[in-house]
């Protein structure tokens, strides 16, 4: 992925970069998502960066500024899911990107979700490189863009260098036998997405019957952030996990809208019923998966992993780096035997950490270096009229003028987050309110 070995900070001219994202309040963002957005500035602060959250309107003076590069974070690409009207407003608000001659890089995830909209978006905005976390099927996900654009492999998360010096507890010191957190994904992610929460349900029942101490919570109410998440993994002898991705392709979001509408009138309907009503015969034609940040964090924190068998971006393999679990947990007795084999578990923990650390592309610093080198090389050909002194003035003005707006936005977000957690014990009410919000845009 890194096409040259020159040292960015020593040999590259200072770059002016606009990063568009929709992270929300950084204090509430998952650790991996926060680091994903701000990894450039964290690792190479000598360049000029303007980070704009699309939850707020972008000032005209920023639109009119010439940047060397414009980066489209995964969170900035989310509005394609939010209905046609909101998506069109988003495209209109940021239409200046399409006209810009800056280097344009996009970092989507969940490429399969509204993939046709995403494909057209990348073509219409003349994006130079798309970094997809899906390692195959690019011709299916990007039927137009793959013919003319440049698609490269990225990852959903990267190695957090601050964890390299973390001193993990020994297995005997960890109070939790199996730990897991997962959202209950909507049915429009297919059976693969459904398995993210059903594996937690099934393993929790079997593990408790076996007398194990489990800490498994499913749904929004169990979310852990920051150090609380790391401590949770650090307290777990075994971390449960499943494939991240989808087995259902939804080109324009019509399946998602159909599912939401059906659940609004049939709250609590099981997956099989929703499948029959909304996408019969479509699930399972594809399988788009990627390794999740959880796998990397568990590897670095010394928690042995029990994973639903899958590809995991080719980085970790069953039997060598993790204990494989069938999607229905039917092989739990075999898993239990493997868990009891302490020498085997210790070897897996060691091999899994080494496997993750052996992939240079999984380091945040290397990712940031690669991006800057790509931008530096491409600006030499594009030569956008970027003025560093002027950009610094724009950044200072933006920081001064936009801060009150951000504070107000974060207060509203914090209120919504507390409301979601309060409603978590009442899933039907929660689903109804989400459906109303989706309808109102």
Short mmCIF file of C-alpha atoms in Angstrom, two decimals:
data_model
loop_
_atom_site.label_atom_id
_atom_site.label_comp_id
_atom_site.label_asym_id
_atom_site.label_seq_id
_atom_site.Cartn_x
_atom_site.Cartn_y
_atom_site.Cartn_z
CA UNK A 1 0.00 0.00 0.00
CA UNK A 2 2.94 2.40 0.62
CA UNK A 3 4.40 3.15 -2.79
CA UNK A 4 7.55 4.94 -1.63
CA UNK A 5 9.77 4.83 1.41
CA UNK A 6 10.63 8.54 1.64
CA UNK A 7 10.08 10.02 5.11
CA UNK A 8 7.01 12.25 4.99
CA UNK A 9 7.99 14.73 7.69
CA UNK A 10 11.50 15.31 6.27
CA UNK A 11 11.04 15.46 2.49
CA UNK A 12 7.47 16.51 1.73
CA UNK A 13 6.20 20.03 1.31
CA UNK A 14 3.61 21.10 3.85
CA UNK A 15 0.19 20.00 2.63
CA UNK A 16 -3.19 21.68 3.08
CA UNK A 17 -5.92 19.10 3.65
CA UNK A 18 -9.67 19.32 4.20
CA UNK A 19 -11.15 16.32 6.05
CA UNK A 20 -14.92 15.96 5.80
CA UNK A 21 -16.53 13.71 8.40
CA UNK A 22 -19.62 13.27 10.56
CA UNK A 23 -18.06 11.92 13.74
CA UNK A 24 -20.21 13.86 16.18
CA UNK A 25 -19.00 14.65 19.67
CA UNK A 26 -15.47 13.18 19.84
CA UNK A 27 -16.05 12.35 23.51
CA UNK A 28 -18.86 9.97 22.55
CA UNK A 29 -17.19 8.39 19.54
CA UNK A 30 -15.83 4.84 19.69
CA UNK A 31 -12.08 4.89 20.14
CA UNK A 32 -11.33 3.28 16.76
CA UNK A 33 -13.62 5.69 14.87
CA UNK A 34 -12.08 8.74 16.57
CA UNK A 35 -8.56 7.60 15.73
CA UNK A 36 -9.63 6.80 12.17
CA UNK A 37 -10.80 10.38 11.60
CA UNK A 38 -7.90 12.19 13.25
CA UNK A 39 -4.98 9.86 12.50
CA UNK A 40 -3.33 12.25 10.02
CA UNK A 41 -3.04 15.15 12.42
CA UNK A 42 -2.15 12.85 15.33
CA UNK A 43 0.79 11.34 13.45
CA UNK A 44 1.95 14.16 11.18
CA UNK A 45 0.83 17.46 12.78
CA UNK A 46 3.20 19.58 10.70
CA UNK A 47 0.68 19.76 7.84
CA UNK A 48 -2.37 22.04 7.76
CA UNK A 49 -5.67 20.26 8.44
CA UNK A 50 -9.20 21.59 8.53
CA UNK A 51 -11.61 19.02 10.00
CA UNK A 52 -15.26 19.75 9.29
CA UNK A 53 -18.20 17.79 10.73
CA UNK A 54 -21.06 17.76 8.24
CA UNK A 55 -23.60 17.95 11.07
CA UNK A 56 -22.95 21.70 10.77
CA UNK A 57 -23.18 23.81 7.65
CA UNK A 58 -19.83 24.42 6.01
CA UNK A 59 -18.88 28.10 5.66
CA UNK A 60 -18.62 29.56 2.16
CA UNK A 61 -15.07 30.70 2.82
CA UNK A 62 -14.07 27.06 3.35
CA UNK A 63 -15.79 26.01 0.13
CA UNK A 64 -13.86 28.70 -1.72
CA UNK A 65 -10.48 27.71 -0.27
CA UNK A 66 -8.10 25.73 -2.46
CA UNK A 67 -6.78 22.62 -0.71
CA UNK A 68 -4.18 20.12 -1.83
CA UNK A 69 -6.49 17.27 -0.87
CA UNK A 70 -10.05 16.63 0.27
CA UNK A 71 -10.60 13.44 2.29
CA UNK A 72 -14.07 11.91 2.54
CA UNK A 73 -14.22 9.96 5.80
CA UNK A 74 -16.49 6.95 6.17
CA UNK A 75 -18.85 8.96 8.36
CA UNK A 76 -19.19 11.68 5.70
CA UNK A 77 -20.43 9.01 3.27
CA UNK A 78 -23.23 7.81 5.57
CA UNK A 79 -26.01 10.12 4.25
CA UNK A 80 -26.60 7.84 1.27
CA UNK A 81 -28.47 5.65 3.79
CA UNK A 82 -30.73 8.40 5.10
CA UNK A 83 -33.29 8.70 2.32
CA UNK A 84 -33.25 10.45 -1.04
CA UNK A 85 -34.14 13.94 0.18
CA UNK A 86 -31.42 14.12 2.85
CA UNK A 87 -28.91 12.56 0.51
CA UNK A 88 -29.62 15.12 -2.21
CA UNK A 89 -29.29 17.96 0.31
CA UNK A 90 -25.93 16.54 1.36
CA UNK A 91 -24.70 16.33 -2.22
CA UNK A 92 -25.87 19.87 -2.90
CA UNK A 93 -24.24 21.30 0.23
CA UNK A 94 -20.88 19.81 -0.74
CA UNK A 95 -21.12 20.14 -4.51
CA UNK A 96 -17.95 22.27 -4.40
CA UNK A 97 -16.00 19.04 -3.86
CA UNK A 98 -17.00 17.77 -7.29
CA UNK A 99 -15.67 20.96 -8.89
CA UNK A 100 -12.44 21.04 -6.87
CA UNK A 101 -9.17 20.09 -8.53
CA UNK A 102 -7.75 18.89 -5.21
CA UNK A 103 -6.74 15.27 -4.78
CA UNK A 104 -9.86 13.46 -3.57
CA UNK A 105 -9.67 10.29 -1.47
CA UNK A 106 -12.67 8.38 -0.08
CA UNK A 107 -12.73 5.88 2.79
CA UNK A 108 -16.11 4.10 2.71
CA UNK A 109 -17.20 1.19 4.85
CA UNK A 110 -20.35 -0.89 4.43
CA UNK A 111 -19.76 -0.45 0.69
CA UNK A 112 -22.57 -2.94 0.00
CA UNK A 113 -25.17 -0.65 1.58
CA UNK A 114 -26.62 1.61 -1.16
CA UNK A 115 -23.63 0.62 -3.26
CA UNK A 116 -25.07 1.98 -6.49
CA UNK A 117 -25.51 5.41 -4.93
CA UNK A 118 -21.95 5.25 -3.60
CA UNK A 119 -20.60 4.14 -6.98
CA UNK A 120 -22.31 7.03 -8.79
CA UNK A 121 -21.16 9.45 -6.09
CA UNK A 122 -17.52 8.51 -6.48
CA UNK A 123 -17.77 8.87 -10.27
CA UNK A 124 -19.69 12.15 -10.23
CA UNK A 125 -17.28 13.75 -7.78
CA UNK A 126 -14.26 12.47 -9.71
CA UNK A 127 -12.73 10.83 -6.64
CA UNK A 128 -9.14 9.80 -7.32
CA UNK A 129 -8.87 6.79 -5.00
CA UNK A 130 -11.43 4.77 -3.05
CA UNK A 131 -10.05 2.78 -0.12
CA UNK A 132 -12.48 -0.10 0.35
CA UNK A 133 -12.44 -2.35 3.42
CA UNK A 134 -13.95 -5.16 1.33
CA UNK A 135 -11.12 -7.16 -0.21
CA UNK A 136 -12.99 -8.57 -3.21
CA UNK A 137 -16.03 -8.05 -5.42
CA UNK A 138 -15.10 -4.48 -6.37
CA UNK A 139 -16.63 -4.97 -9.82
CA UNK A 140 -19.96 -5.75 -8.10
CA UNK A 141 -19.77 -2.96 -5.52
CA UNK A 142 -18.47 -0.32 -7.92
CA UNK A 143 -19.74 -1.28 -11.41
CA UNK A 144 -18.90 2.16 -12.85
CA UNK A 145 -16.05 3.39 -10.72
CA UNK A 146 -13.93 0.24 -10.96
CA UNK A 147 -13.65 0.79 -14.73
CA UNK A 148 -12.08 4.24 -14.47
CA UNK A 149 -11.11 4.84 -10.84
CA UNK A 150 -8.47 3.49 -8.47
CA UNK A 151 -9.66 1.13 -5.70
CA UNK A 152 -7.26 0.06 -2.95
CA UNK A 153 -7.67 -2.01 0.19
CA UNK A 154 -8.23 -0.31 3.51
CA UNK A 155 -9.32 -1.55 6.93
CA UNK A 156 -12.14 -0.77 9.34
CA UNK A 157 -9.60 -0.14 12.09
CA UNK A 158 -5.88 -0.06 12.70
CA UNK A 159 -3.37 -0.88 15.42
CA UNK A 160 -3.57 1.64 18.22
CA UNK A 161 0.10 2.25 19.03
CA UNK A 162 -0.77 3.31 22.57
CA UNK A 163 -1.82 -0.28 23.23
CA UNK A 164 1.60 -1.69 22.37
CA UNK A 165 2.88 -0.85 25.85
CA UNK A 166 -0.27 -2.12 27.57
CA UNK A 167 0.64 -4.78 30.12
CA UNK A 168 -2.17 -7.35 29.84
CA UNK A 169 -3.50 -9.28 32.78
CA UNK A 170 -2.80 -12.98 32.90
CA UNK A 171 -5.74 -15.21 32.02
CA UNK A 172 -6.13 -16.24 35.65
CA UNK A 173 -6.50 -12.59 36.72
CA UNK A 174 -9.40 -11.87 34.36
CA UNK A 175 -12.83 -12.07 36.00
CA UNK A 176 -14.84 -12.59 32.79
CA UNK A 177 -14.70 -15.91 30.96
CA UNK A 178 -16.38 -14.67 27.75
CA UNK A 179 -17.04 -11.03 26.94
CA UNK A 180 -19.05 -9.59 24.05
CA UNK A 181 -20.91 -6.47 22.99
CA UNK A 182 -22.95 -6.17 19.81
CA UNK A 183 -25.72 -4.09 18.34
CA UNK A 184 -28.78 -5.86 17.08
CA UNK A 185 -28.40 -4.99 13.41
CA UNK A 186 -31.50 -4.53 11.24
CA UNK A 187 -32.40 -7.43 8.93
CA UNK A 188 -31.23 -5.55 5.83
CA UNK A 189 -27.67 -6.65 6.57
CA UNK A 190 -28.78 -10.19 5.80
CA UNK A 191 -28.17 -13.37 7.74
CA UNK A 192 -24.51 -12.43 8.18
CA UNK A 193 -25.46 -9.22 9.99
CA UNK A 194 -28.13 -11.05 11.98
CA UNK A 195 -25.46 -13.43 13.23
CA UNK A 196 -23.65 -10.55 14.97
CA UNK A 197 -26.24 -10.62 17.75
CA UNK A 198 -27.61 -14.19 17.55
CA UNK A 199 -24.15 -15.61 18.21
CA UNK A 200 -24.04 -13.58 21.42
CA UNK A 201 -27.47 -14.83 22.47
CA UNK A 202 -26.65 -18.48 21.71
CA UNK A 203 -23.19 -18.47 23.29
CA UNK A 204 -24.44 -16.70 26.42
CA UNK A 205 -27.05 -19.42 27.02
CA UNK A 206 -24.62 -22.29 26.47
CA UNK A 207 -21.81 -20.69 28.45
CA UNK A 208 -24.03 -20.03 31.47
CA UNK A 209 -25.24 -23.63 31.34
CA UNK A 210 -21.59 -24.67 31.44
CA UNK A 211 -21.01 -22.56 34.56
CA UNK A 212 -18.92 -19.88 32.87
CA UNK A 213 -18.90 -16.23 33.90
CA UNK A 214 -20.09 -14.28 30.89
CA UNK A 215 -20.56 -10.57 30.25
CA UNK A 216 -22.54 -10.43 27.02
CA UNK A 217 -24.88 -7.54 26.23
CA UNK A 218 -26.74 -7.02 22.97
CA UNK A 219 -28.19 -3.71 21.82
CA UNK A 220 -27.35 -0.03 22.19
CA UNK A 221 -27.59 -0.07 25.96
CA UNK A 222 -24.42 -2.12 26.41
CA UNK A 223 -22.06 0.14 24.45
CA UNK A 224 -18.72 0.90 26.09
CA UNK A 225 -16.47 3.78 25.05
CA UNK A 226 -12.85 4.78 25.51
CA UNK A 227 -10.92 3.16 28.32
CA UNK A 228 -14.06 1.39 29.57
CA UNK A 229 -14.05 -0.66 26.34
CA UNK A 230 -10.36 -1.47 26.60
CA UNK A 231 -10.70 -2.46 30.25
CA UNK A 232 -13.62 -4.71 29.33
CA UNK A 233 -11.48 -6.59 26.80
CA UNK A 234 -8.61 -6.63 29.26
CA UNK A 235 -10.87 -8.28 31.85
CA UNK A 236 -12.10 -10.96 29.42
CA UNK A 237 -10.26 -14.24 29.13
CA UNK A 238 -12.02 -14.78 25.80
CA UNK A 239 -13.53 -12.23 23.46
CA UNK A 240 -16.37 -13.41 21.25
CA UNK A 241 -16.63 -12.06 17.70
CA UNK A 242 -18.32 -12.50 14.35
CA UNK A 243 -17.79 -11.41 10.77
CA UNK A 244 -18.35 -7.73 10.08
CA UNK A 245 -20.26 -7.14 6.87
CA UNK A 246 -23.38 -8.18 5.01
CA UNK A 247 -24.74 -11.04 2.95
CA UNK A 248 -27.31 -8.79 1.27
CA UNK A 249 -26.70 -6.28 -1.50
CA UNK A 250 -28.94 -3.21 -1.42
CA UNK A 251 -28.14 -1.02 -4.47
CA UNK A 252 -30.23 2.07 -3.69
CA UNK A 253 -31.59 1.51 -0.18
CA UNK A 254 -34.95 0.16 -1.31
CA UNK A 255 -34.52 -2.97 0.82
CA UNK A 256 -33.63 -0.87 3.85
CA UNK A 257 -36.72 1.31 3.38
CA UNK A 258 -38.92 -1.75 2.93
CA UNK A 259 -37.53 -3.35 6.11
CA UNK A 260 -37.96 -0.19 8.16
CA UNK A 261 -41.53 0.20 6.95
CA UNK A 262 -42.35 -3.43 7.73
CA UNK A 263 -40.83 -3.27 11.22
CA UNK A 264 -42.74 -0.07 11.96
CA UNK A 265 -46.00 -1.99 11.50
CA UNK A 266 -44.66 -5.35 12.71
CA UNK A 267 -42.28 -4.50 15.58
CA UNK A 268 -40.35 -7.48 16.84
CA UNK A 269 -40.88 -9.52 13.67
CA UNK A 270 -38.23 -12.28 13.40
CA UNK A 271 -35.62 -12.21 10.65
CA UNK A 272 -37.26 -15.00 8.65
CA UNK A 273 -40.57 -13.14 8.49
CA UNK A 274 -38.91 -9.89 7.41
CA UNK A 275 -36.89 -11.76 4.79
CA UNK A 276 -40.01 -13.34 3.28
CA UNK A 277 -41.78 -10.00 3.15
CA UNK A 278 -38.97 -7.66 2.07
CA UNK A 279 -36.15 -9.48 0.26
CA UNK A 280 -37.12 -13.08 -0.56
CA UNK A 281 -34.39 -15.06 -2.29
CA UNK A 282 -31.84 -12.23 -2.22
CA UNK A 283 -29.88 -12.99 0.96
CA UNK A 284 -26.71 -15.06 0.64
CA UNK A 285 -25.94 -14.34 -3.00
CA UNK A 286 -22.90 -12.38 -1.81
CA UNK A 287 -20.78 -12.28 1.31
CA UNK A 288 -18.94 -9.03 1.93
CA UNK A 289 -16.84 -9.16 5.08
CA UNK A 290 -13.93 -7.37 6.74
CA UNK A 291 -11.90 -7.66 9.92
CA UNK A 292 -13.26 -5.47 12.72
CA UNK A 293 -11.32 -3.22 15.14
CA UNK A 294 -12.41 -5.53 17.98
CA UNK A 295 -10.24 -8.34 16.61
CA UNK A 296 -7.20 -6.06 16.58
CA UNK A 297 -7.87 -4.69 20.06
CA UNK A 298 -8.35 -8.15 21.57
CA UNK A 299 -5.13 -9.32 19.92
CA UNK A 300 -3.16 -6.45 21.46
CA UNK A 301 -4.78 -6.77 24.88
CA UNK A 302 -4.10 -10.49 25.21
CA UNK A 303 -7.69 -11.72 25.15
CA UNK A 304 -8.06 -15.07 23.39
CA UNK A 305 -10.68 -14.93 20.66
CA UNK A 306 -13.65 -17.12 19.80
CA UNK A 307 -14.74 -16.06 16.32
CA UNK A 308 -17.41 -17.21 13.94
CA UNK A 309 -15.41 -18.80 11.16
CA UNK A 310 -14.69 -16.36 8.35
CA UNK A 311 -12.03 -14.60 6.28
CA UNK A 312 -11.19 -11.65 8.58
CA UNK A 313 -9.36 -9.95 5.72
CA UNK A 314 -6.91 -12.87 5.60
CA UNK A 315 -5.09 -11.64 8.72
CA UNK A 316 -6.16 -14.23 11.30
CA UNK A 317 -6.98 -17.87 10.67
CA UNK A 318 -9.08 -20.45 12.56
CA UNK A 319 -7.24 -22.88 14.79
CA UNK A 320 -4.05 -20.83 14.54
CA UNK A 321 -5.13 -17.45 15.84
CA UNK A 322 -8.63 -18.01 17.18
CA UNK A 323 -11.03 -20.75 18.26
CA UNK A 324 -13.59 -21.17 15.44
CA UNK A 325 -17.29 -21.09 16.26
CA UNK A 326 -20.10 -22.15 13.95
CA UNK A 327 -22.69 -19.44 13.25
CA UNK A 328 -25.32 -21.32 15.29
CA UNK A 329 -22.86 -22.12 18.12
CA UNK A 330 -23.61 -25.83 17.62
CA UNK A 331 -19.95 -26.74 18.15
CA UNK A 332 -19.84 -25.11 21.58
CA UNK A 333 -18.70 -28.36 23.28
CA UNK A 334 -15.59 -28.34 21.05
CA UNK A 335 -15.05 -24.67 21.81
CA UNK A 336 -15.32 -25.42 25.51
CA UNK A 337 -12.65 -28.11 25.21
CA UNK A 338 -10.31 -25.71 23.42
CA UNK A 339 -10.90 -23.03 26.05
CA UNK A 340 -9.82 -25.49 28.74
CA UNK A 341 -6.52 -26.21 26.96
CA UNK A 342 -4.41 -23.47 28.54
CA UNK A 343 -1.20 -24.11 26.53
CA UNK A 344 -3.22 -24.02 23.30
CA UNK A 345 -4.94 -20.78 24.33
CA UNK A 346 -1.65 -19.12 25.29
CA UNK A 347 -0.14 -20.05 21.92
CA UNK A 348 -3.15 -18.65 20.08
CA UNK A 349 -2.95 -15.37 22.00
CA UNK A 350 0.75 -15.02 21.11
CA UNK A 351 0.30 -15.97 17.46
CA UNK A 352 -2.70 -13.67 17.04
CA UNK A 353 -0.79 -10.66 18.39
CA UNK A 354 2.18 -11.44 16.15
CA UNK A 355 -0.07 -11.86 13.10
CA UNK A 356 -1.67 -8.45 13.63
CA UNK A 357 1.63 -6.70 14.31
CA UNK A 358 3.23 -8.25 11.23
CA UNK A 359 0.92 -6.32 8.87
CA UNK A 360 2.56 -2.92 8.35
CA UNK A 361 -0.55 -1.55 6.63
CA UNK A 362 -2.49 -2.02 9.91
CA UNK A 363 -0.52 0.70 11.72
CA UNK A 364 -2.22 4.10 12.04
CA UNK A 365 1.07 5.87 11.46
CA UNK A 366 1.77 3.87 8.32
CA UNK A 367 -1.76 4.55 7.08
CA UNK A 368 -1.29 8.28 7.65
CA UNK A 369 2.11 8.21 5.96
CA UNK A 370 0.68 6.35 2.97
CA UNK A 371 -2.15 8.86 2.56
CA UNK A 372 0.19 11.84 2.73
CA UNK A 373 2.60 10.29 0.27
CA UNK A 374 -0.24 9.57 -2.16
CA UNK A 375 -1.43 13.17 -1.85
CA UNK A 376 2.10 14.52 -2.27
CA UNK A 377 2.70 12.48 -5.40
CA UNK A 378 -0.65 13.36 -6.97
CA UNK A 379 -0.47 17.09 -6.21
CA UNK A 380 2.78 17.18 -8.18
CA UNK A 381 0.67 16.32 -11.25
CA UNK A 382 -2.55 18.16 -10.40
CA UNK A 383 -0.85 21.28 -9.02
CA UNK A 384 -3.87 22.85 -7.28
CA UNK A 385 -3.29 26.48 -6.33
CA UNK A 386 -3.03 25.89 -2.59
CA UNK A 387 -1.64 28.72 -0.44
CA UNK A 388 -0.39 27.52 2.94
CA UNK A 389 -0.48 30.90 4.68
CA UNK A 390 -4.01 31.59 3.50
CA UNK A 391 -5.17 28.10 4.53
CA UNK A 392 -3.75 28.64 8.02
CA UNK A 393 -5.77 31.85 8.29
CA UNK A 394 -8.89 29.99 7.17
CA UNK A 395 -8.28 27.27 9.78
CA UNK A 396 -7.87 29.89 12.53
CA UNK A 397 -11.06 31.68 11.47
CA UNK A 398 -12.96 28.41 11.30
CA UNK A 399 -11.82 27.35 14.78
CA UNK A 400 -12.89 30.69 16.24
CA UNK A 401 -16.26 31.03 14.51
CA UNK A 402 -17.45 27.43 14.53
CA UNK A 403 -16.73 26.47 18.14
CA UNK A 404 -20.10 27.72 19.55
CA UNK A 405 -21.96 25.80 16.84
CA UNK A 406 -20.08 22.61 17.66
CA UNK A 407 -20.80 22.95 21.37
CA UNK A 408 -24.53 23.38 20.69
CA UNK A 409 -24.51 20.42 18.31
CA UNK A 410 -22.76 18.18 20.84
CA UNK A 411 -25.30 19.08 23.54
CA UNK A 412 -28.12 17.96 21.26
CA UNK A 413 -26.24 14.78 20.42
CA UNK A 414 -25.63 14.01 24.09
CA UNK A 415 -29.35 14.40 24.77
CA UNK A 416 -30.23 12.00 21.95
CA UNK A 417 -27.65 9.49 23.20
CA UNK A 418 -29.11 9.54 26.70
CA UNK A 419 -32.59 9.13 25.24
CA UNK A 420 -31.52 6.11 23.16
CA UNK A 421 -30.00 4.45 26.22
CA UNK A 422 -33.12 5.15 28.26
CA UNK A 423 -35.26 3.53 25.57
CA UNK A 424 -32.98 0.50 25.13
CA UNK A 425 -35.07 -1.69 27.52
CA UNK A 426 -38.14 -0.94 25.35
CA UNK A 427 -37.14 -2.11 21.86
CA UNK A 428 -40.57 -1.73 20.25
CA UNK A 429 -40.90 1.89 21.34
CA UNK A 430 -37.32 2.50 20.29
CA UNK A 431 -38.00 1.04 16.83
CA UNK A 432 -41.16 3.11 16.41
CA UNK A 433 -39.36 6.35 17.28
CA UNK A 434 -36.50 5.53 14.92
CA UNK A 435 -38.98 4.85 12.14
CA UNK A 436 -40.70 8.19 12.75
CA UNK A 437 -37.34 9.99 12.74
CA UNK A 438 -36.38 8.25 9.50
CA UNK A 439 -39.70 9.25 7.92
CA UNK A 440 -39.33 12.88 8.95
CA UNK A 441 -35.69 12.99 7.78
#
